[in-house]
Short mmCIF file of C-alpha atoms in Angstrom, two decimals:
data_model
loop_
_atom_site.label_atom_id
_atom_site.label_comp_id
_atom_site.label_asym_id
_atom_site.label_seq_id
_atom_site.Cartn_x
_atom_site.Cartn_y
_atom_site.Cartn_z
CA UNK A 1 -49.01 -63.12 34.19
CA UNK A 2 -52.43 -64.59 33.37
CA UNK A 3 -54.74 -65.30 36.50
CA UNK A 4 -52.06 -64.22 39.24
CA UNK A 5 -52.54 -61.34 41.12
CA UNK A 6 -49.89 -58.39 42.22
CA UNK A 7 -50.79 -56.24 45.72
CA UNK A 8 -48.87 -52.92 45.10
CA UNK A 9 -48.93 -50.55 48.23
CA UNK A 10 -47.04 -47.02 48.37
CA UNK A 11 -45.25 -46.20 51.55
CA UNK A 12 -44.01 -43.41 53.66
CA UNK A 13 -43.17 -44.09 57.40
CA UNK A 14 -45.51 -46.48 57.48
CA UNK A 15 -43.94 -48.90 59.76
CA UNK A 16 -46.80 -48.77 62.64
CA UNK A 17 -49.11 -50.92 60.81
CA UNK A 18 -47.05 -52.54 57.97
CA UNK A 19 -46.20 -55.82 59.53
CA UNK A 20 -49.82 -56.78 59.87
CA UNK A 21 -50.64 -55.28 56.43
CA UNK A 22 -47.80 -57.05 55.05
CA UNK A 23 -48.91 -60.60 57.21
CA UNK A 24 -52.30 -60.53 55.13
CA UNK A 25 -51.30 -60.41 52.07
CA UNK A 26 -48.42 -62.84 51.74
CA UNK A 27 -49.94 -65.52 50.15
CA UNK A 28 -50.45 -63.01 47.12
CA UNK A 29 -48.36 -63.81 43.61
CA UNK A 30 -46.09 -60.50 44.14
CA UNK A 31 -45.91 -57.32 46.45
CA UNK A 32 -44.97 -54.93 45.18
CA UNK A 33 -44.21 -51.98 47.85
CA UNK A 34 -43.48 -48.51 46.12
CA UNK A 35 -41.64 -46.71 48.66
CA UNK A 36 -41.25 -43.01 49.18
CA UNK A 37 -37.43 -42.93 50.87
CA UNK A 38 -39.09 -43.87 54.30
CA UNK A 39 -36.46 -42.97 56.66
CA UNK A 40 -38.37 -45.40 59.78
CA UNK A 41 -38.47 -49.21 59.40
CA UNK A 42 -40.24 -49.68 56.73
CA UNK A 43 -38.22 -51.13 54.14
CA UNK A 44 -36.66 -53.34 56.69
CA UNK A 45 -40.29 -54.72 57.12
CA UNK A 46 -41.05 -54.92 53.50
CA UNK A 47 -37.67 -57.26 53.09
CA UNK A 48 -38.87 -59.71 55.39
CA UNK A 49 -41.87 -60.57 53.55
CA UNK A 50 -39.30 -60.43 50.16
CA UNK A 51 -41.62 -57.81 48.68
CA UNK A 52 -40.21 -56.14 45.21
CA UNK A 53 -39.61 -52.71 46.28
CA UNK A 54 -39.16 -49.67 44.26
CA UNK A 55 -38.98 -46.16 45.03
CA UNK A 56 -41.07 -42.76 43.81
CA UNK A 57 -40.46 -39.43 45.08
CA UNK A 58 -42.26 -38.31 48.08
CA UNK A 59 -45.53 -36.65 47.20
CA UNK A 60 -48.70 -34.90 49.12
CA UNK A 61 -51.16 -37.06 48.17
CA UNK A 62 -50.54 -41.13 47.10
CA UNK A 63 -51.69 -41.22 43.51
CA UNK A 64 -48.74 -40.51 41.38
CA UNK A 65 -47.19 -43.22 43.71
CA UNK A 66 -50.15 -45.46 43.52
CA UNK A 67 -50.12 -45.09 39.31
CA UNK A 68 -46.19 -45.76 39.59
CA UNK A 69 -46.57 -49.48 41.26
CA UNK A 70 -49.29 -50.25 38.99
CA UNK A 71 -47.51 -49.81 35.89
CA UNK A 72 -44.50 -51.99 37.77
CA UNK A 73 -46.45 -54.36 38.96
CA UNK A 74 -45.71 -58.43 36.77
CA UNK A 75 -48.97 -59.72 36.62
CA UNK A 76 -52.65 -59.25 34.97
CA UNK A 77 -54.52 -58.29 37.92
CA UNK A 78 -53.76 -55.50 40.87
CA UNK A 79 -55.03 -55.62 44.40
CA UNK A 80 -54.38 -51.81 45.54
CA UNK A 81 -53.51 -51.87 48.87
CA UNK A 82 -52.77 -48.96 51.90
CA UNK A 83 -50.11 -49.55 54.38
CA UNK A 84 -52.94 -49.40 56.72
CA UNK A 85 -55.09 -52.02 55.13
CA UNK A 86 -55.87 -55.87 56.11
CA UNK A 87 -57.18 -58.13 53.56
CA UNK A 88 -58.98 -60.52 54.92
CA UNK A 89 -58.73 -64.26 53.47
CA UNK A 90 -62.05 -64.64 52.45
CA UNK A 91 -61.73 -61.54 49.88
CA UNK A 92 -58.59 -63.17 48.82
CA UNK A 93 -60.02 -66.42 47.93
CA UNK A 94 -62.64 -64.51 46.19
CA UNK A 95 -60.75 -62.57 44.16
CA UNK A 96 -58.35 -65.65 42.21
CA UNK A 97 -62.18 -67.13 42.44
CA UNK A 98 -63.58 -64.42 40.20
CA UNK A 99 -60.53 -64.18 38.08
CA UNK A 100 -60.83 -68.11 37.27
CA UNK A 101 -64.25 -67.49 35.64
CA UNK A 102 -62.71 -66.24 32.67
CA UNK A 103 -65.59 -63.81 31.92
CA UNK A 104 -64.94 -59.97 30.41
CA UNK A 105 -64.88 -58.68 34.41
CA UNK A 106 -62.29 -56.02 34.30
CA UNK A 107 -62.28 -54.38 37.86
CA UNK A 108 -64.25 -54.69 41.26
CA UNK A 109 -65.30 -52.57 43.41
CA UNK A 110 -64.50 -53.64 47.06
CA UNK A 111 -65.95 -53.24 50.18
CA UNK A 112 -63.70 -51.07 53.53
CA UNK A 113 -64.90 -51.25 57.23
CA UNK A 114 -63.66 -47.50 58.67
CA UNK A 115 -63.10 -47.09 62.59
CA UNK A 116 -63.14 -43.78 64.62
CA UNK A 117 -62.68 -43.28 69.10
CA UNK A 118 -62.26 -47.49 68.01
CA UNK A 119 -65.81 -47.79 66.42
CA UNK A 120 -66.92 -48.93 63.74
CA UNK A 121 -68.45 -46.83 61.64
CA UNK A 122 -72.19 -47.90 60.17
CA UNK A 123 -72.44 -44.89 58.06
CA UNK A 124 -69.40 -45.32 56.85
CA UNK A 125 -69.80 -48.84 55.37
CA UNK A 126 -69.67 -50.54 52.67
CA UNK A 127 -67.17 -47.46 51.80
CA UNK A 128 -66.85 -48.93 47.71
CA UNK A 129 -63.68 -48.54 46.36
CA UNK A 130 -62.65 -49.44 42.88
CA UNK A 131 -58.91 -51.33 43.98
CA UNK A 132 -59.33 -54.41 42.27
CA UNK A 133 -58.83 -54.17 38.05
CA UNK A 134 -56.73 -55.72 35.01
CA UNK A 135 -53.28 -53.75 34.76
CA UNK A 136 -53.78 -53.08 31.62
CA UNK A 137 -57.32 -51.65 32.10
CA UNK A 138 -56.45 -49.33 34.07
CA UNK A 139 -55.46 -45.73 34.66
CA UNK A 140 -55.05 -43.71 38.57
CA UNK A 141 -55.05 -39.90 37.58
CA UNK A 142 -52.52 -37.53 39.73
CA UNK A 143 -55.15 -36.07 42.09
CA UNK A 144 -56.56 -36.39 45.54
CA UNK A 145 -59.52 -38.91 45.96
CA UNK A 146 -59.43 -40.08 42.45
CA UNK A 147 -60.73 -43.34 41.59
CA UNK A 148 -59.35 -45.16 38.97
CA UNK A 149 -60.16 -45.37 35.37
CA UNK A 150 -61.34 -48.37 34.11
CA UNK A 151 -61.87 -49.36 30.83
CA UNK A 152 -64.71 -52.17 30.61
CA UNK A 153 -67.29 -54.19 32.40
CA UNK A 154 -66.97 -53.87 36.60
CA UNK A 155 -68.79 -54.93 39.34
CA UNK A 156 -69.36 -54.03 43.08
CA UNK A 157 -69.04 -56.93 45.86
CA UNK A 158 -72.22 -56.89 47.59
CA UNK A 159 -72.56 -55.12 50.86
CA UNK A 160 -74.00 -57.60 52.77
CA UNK A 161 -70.86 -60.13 52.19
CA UNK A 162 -69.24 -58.04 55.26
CA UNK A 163 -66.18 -61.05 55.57
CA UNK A 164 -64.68 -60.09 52.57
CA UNK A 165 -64.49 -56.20 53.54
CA UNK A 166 -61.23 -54.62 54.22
CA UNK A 167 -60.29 -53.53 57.73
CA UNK A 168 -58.90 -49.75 57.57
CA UNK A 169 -56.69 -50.13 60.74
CA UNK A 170 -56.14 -46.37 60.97
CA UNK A 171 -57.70 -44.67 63.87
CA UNK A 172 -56.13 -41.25 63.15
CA UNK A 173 -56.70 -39.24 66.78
CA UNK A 174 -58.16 -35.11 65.60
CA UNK A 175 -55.04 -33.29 64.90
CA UNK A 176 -54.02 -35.86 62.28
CA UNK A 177 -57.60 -36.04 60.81
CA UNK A 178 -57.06 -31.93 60.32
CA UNK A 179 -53.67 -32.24 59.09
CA UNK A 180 -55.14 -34.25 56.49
CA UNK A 181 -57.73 -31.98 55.31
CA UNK A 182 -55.27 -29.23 55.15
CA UNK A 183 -53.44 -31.62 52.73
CA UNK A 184 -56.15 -32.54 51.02
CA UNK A 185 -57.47 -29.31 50.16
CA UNK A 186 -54.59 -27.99 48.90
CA UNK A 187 -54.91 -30.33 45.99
CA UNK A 188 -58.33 -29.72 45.29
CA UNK A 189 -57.56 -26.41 43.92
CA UNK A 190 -55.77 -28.10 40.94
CA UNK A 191 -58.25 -31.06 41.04
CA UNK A 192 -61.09 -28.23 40.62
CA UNK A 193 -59.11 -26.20 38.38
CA UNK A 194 -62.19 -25.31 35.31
CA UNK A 195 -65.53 -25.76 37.99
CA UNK A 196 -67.18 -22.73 39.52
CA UNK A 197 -67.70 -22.09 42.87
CA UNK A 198 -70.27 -19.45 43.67
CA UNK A 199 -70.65 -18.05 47.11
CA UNK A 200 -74.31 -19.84 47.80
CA UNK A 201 -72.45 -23.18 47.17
CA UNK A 202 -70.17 -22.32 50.15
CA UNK A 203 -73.31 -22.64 52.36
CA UNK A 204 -74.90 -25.51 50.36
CA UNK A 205 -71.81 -27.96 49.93
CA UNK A 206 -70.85 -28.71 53.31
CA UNK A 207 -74.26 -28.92 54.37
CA UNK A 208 -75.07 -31.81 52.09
CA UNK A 209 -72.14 -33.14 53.06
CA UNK A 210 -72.63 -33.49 56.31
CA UNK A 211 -76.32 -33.74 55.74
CA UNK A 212 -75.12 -37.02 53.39
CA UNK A 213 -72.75 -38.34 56.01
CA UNK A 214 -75.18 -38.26 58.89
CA UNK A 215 -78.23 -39.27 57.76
CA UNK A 216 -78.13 -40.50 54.13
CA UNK A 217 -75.53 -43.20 55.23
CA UNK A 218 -76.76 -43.46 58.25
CA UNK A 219 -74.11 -41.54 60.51
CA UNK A 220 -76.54 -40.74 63.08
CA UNK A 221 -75.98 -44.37 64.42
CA UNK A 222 -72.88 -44.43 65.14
CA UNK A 223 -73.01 -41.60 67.81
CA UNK A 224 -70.47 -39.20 69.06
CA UNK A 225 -68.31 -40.65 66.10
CA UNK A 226 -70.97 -39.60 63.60
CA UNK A 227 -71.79 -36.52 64.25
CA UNK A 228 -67.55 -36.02 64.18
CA UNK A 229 -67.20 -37.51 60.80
CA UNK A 230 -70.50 -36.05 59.63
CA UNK A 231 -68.84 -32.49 60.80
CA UNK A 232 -64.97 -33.32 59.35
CA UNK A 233 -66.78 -34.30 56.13
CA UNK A 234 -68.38 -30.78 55.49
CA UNK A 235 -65.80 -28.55 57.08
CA UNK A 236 -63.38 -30.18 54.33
CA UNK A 237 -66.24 -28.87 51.64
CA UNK A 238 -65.55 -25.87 53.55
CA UNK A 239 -62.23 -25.47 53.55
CA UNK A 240 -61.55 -26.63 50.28
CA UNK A 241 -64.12 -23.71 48.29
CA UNK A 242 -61.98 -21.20 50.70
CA UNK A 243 -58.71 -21.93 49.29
CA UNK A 244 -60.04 -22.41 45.43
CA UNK A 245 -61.33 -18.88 45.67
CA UNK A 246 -58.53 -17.89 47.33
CA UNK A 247 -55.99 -19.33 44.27
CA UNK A 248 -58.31 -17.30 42.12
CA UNK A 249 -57.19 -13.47 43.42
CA UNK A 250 -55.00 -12.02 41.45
CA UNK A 251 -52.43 -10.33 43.18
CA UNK A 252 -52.76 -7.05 40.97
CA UNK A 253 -56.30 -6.97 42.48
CA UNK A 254 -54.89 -7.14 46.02
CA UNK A 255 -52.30 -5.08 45.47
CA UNK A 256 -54.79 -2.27 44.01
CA UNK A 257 -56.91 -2.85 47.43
CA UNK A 258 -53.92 -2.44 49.71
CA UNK A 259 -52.77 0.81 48.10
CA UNK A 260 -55.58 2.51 47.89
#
């Protein structure tokens, strides 16, 4: 419906955060919670705040799921939410305050505050993403880290405007942060199906990755944390050029090597 907003957030187990998620968005036209057969509390959860929940088979990575509740969601304009997300009330009132101005504005980009060892992390921020867009404008492709496509004019919320950023609650400790990339990777070899990976770039892209993190967005002051981040960032570079060459071996080829 025109000038009403829909939050749509996929879940999977995600009862350890979802109450507060769930608190902050309430005054919202519709939730909309797209469900993966959690098998905690979390539908129990989602019922109390009378969200609209449907259900999408349990995938790797969120975007199918994400695509799903978009397409479900009743009204003209989607907030994208994570079960570990808290929108804050200023970027709430801003949002049905930019969608009253009746201009041709069909997404935003918003602002994310990110946390690791519980601090925040400068180099991390203002962390744009594109979560805020007409329904109809709008298209999430099935991959890891994909943004969405929008069709038409959109804008980024300044960074300076830190009280309408979201607060990424997630504080993952190290072995979840590497389960993760081990996830993550995995898709990238269909993600990065037709590039080419050379072996020079397997010395050049995680070094500009971590040479991005840490001192192009200014990881170096956030201490122990940045250096961490600055490290995960490029060892997922790493990681993910290993297993894309790896999907490219043919097994006759192996097989020749093994035999002799």
């Amino acid at each position: 419906m025109e000038g009403k907003i829909s939050v749509v957030i996929h879940t999977y187990n995600s009862e350890k955060f979802l109450n507060r998620v769930l608190l902050s968005v309430k005054n919202f036209d519709e939730i909309v919670i797209c469900d993966m057969y959690s098998t905690d509390r979390t539908q129990e959860i989602a019922q109390k705040y009378n969200c609209r929940i449907i259900h999408h088979e349990k995938c790797k990575v969120p975007e199918p799921a994400r695509n799903f509740a978009i397409r479900s969601a009743s009204n003209e304009w989607v907030l994208v939410v994570d079960s570990d997300e808290v929108i804050p009330e200023a970027l709430q009132n801003y949002l049905y305050d930019r969608i009253k101005e009746k201009t041709d504005l069909q997404g935003l980009w918003l602002t994310r505050k990110n946390y690791t060892f519980g601090h925040f992390l400068h180099g991390e921020y203002p962390d744009h993403i594109l979560r805020f867009f007409r329904k109809e404008s709008a298209w999430w492709p099935p991959y890891v880290h994909t943004l969405p496509v929008v069709k038409g004019r959109v804008e980024y919320i300044p960074r300076h405007k830190k009280e309408l950023a979201i607060i990424h609650l997630v504080n993952n400790p190290m072995h979840e942060k590497l389960q993760k990339i081990n996830t993550y990777s995995d898709n990238e070899v269909l993600k990065r199906a037709g590039q080419n990976f050379p072996a020079w770039k397997m010395f050049t892209a995680p070094f500009f990755r971590f040479f991005k993190s840490y001192i192009l967005k200014g990881g170096f002051r956030d201490g122990k944390a940045g250096i961490v981040i600055a490290g995960m960032d490029a060892f997922y570079k790493f990681v993910s050029i290993a297993k894309i060459w790896e999907s490219r071996v043919r097994h006759e080829d192996t097989d020749k090597e093994l035999l002799g």
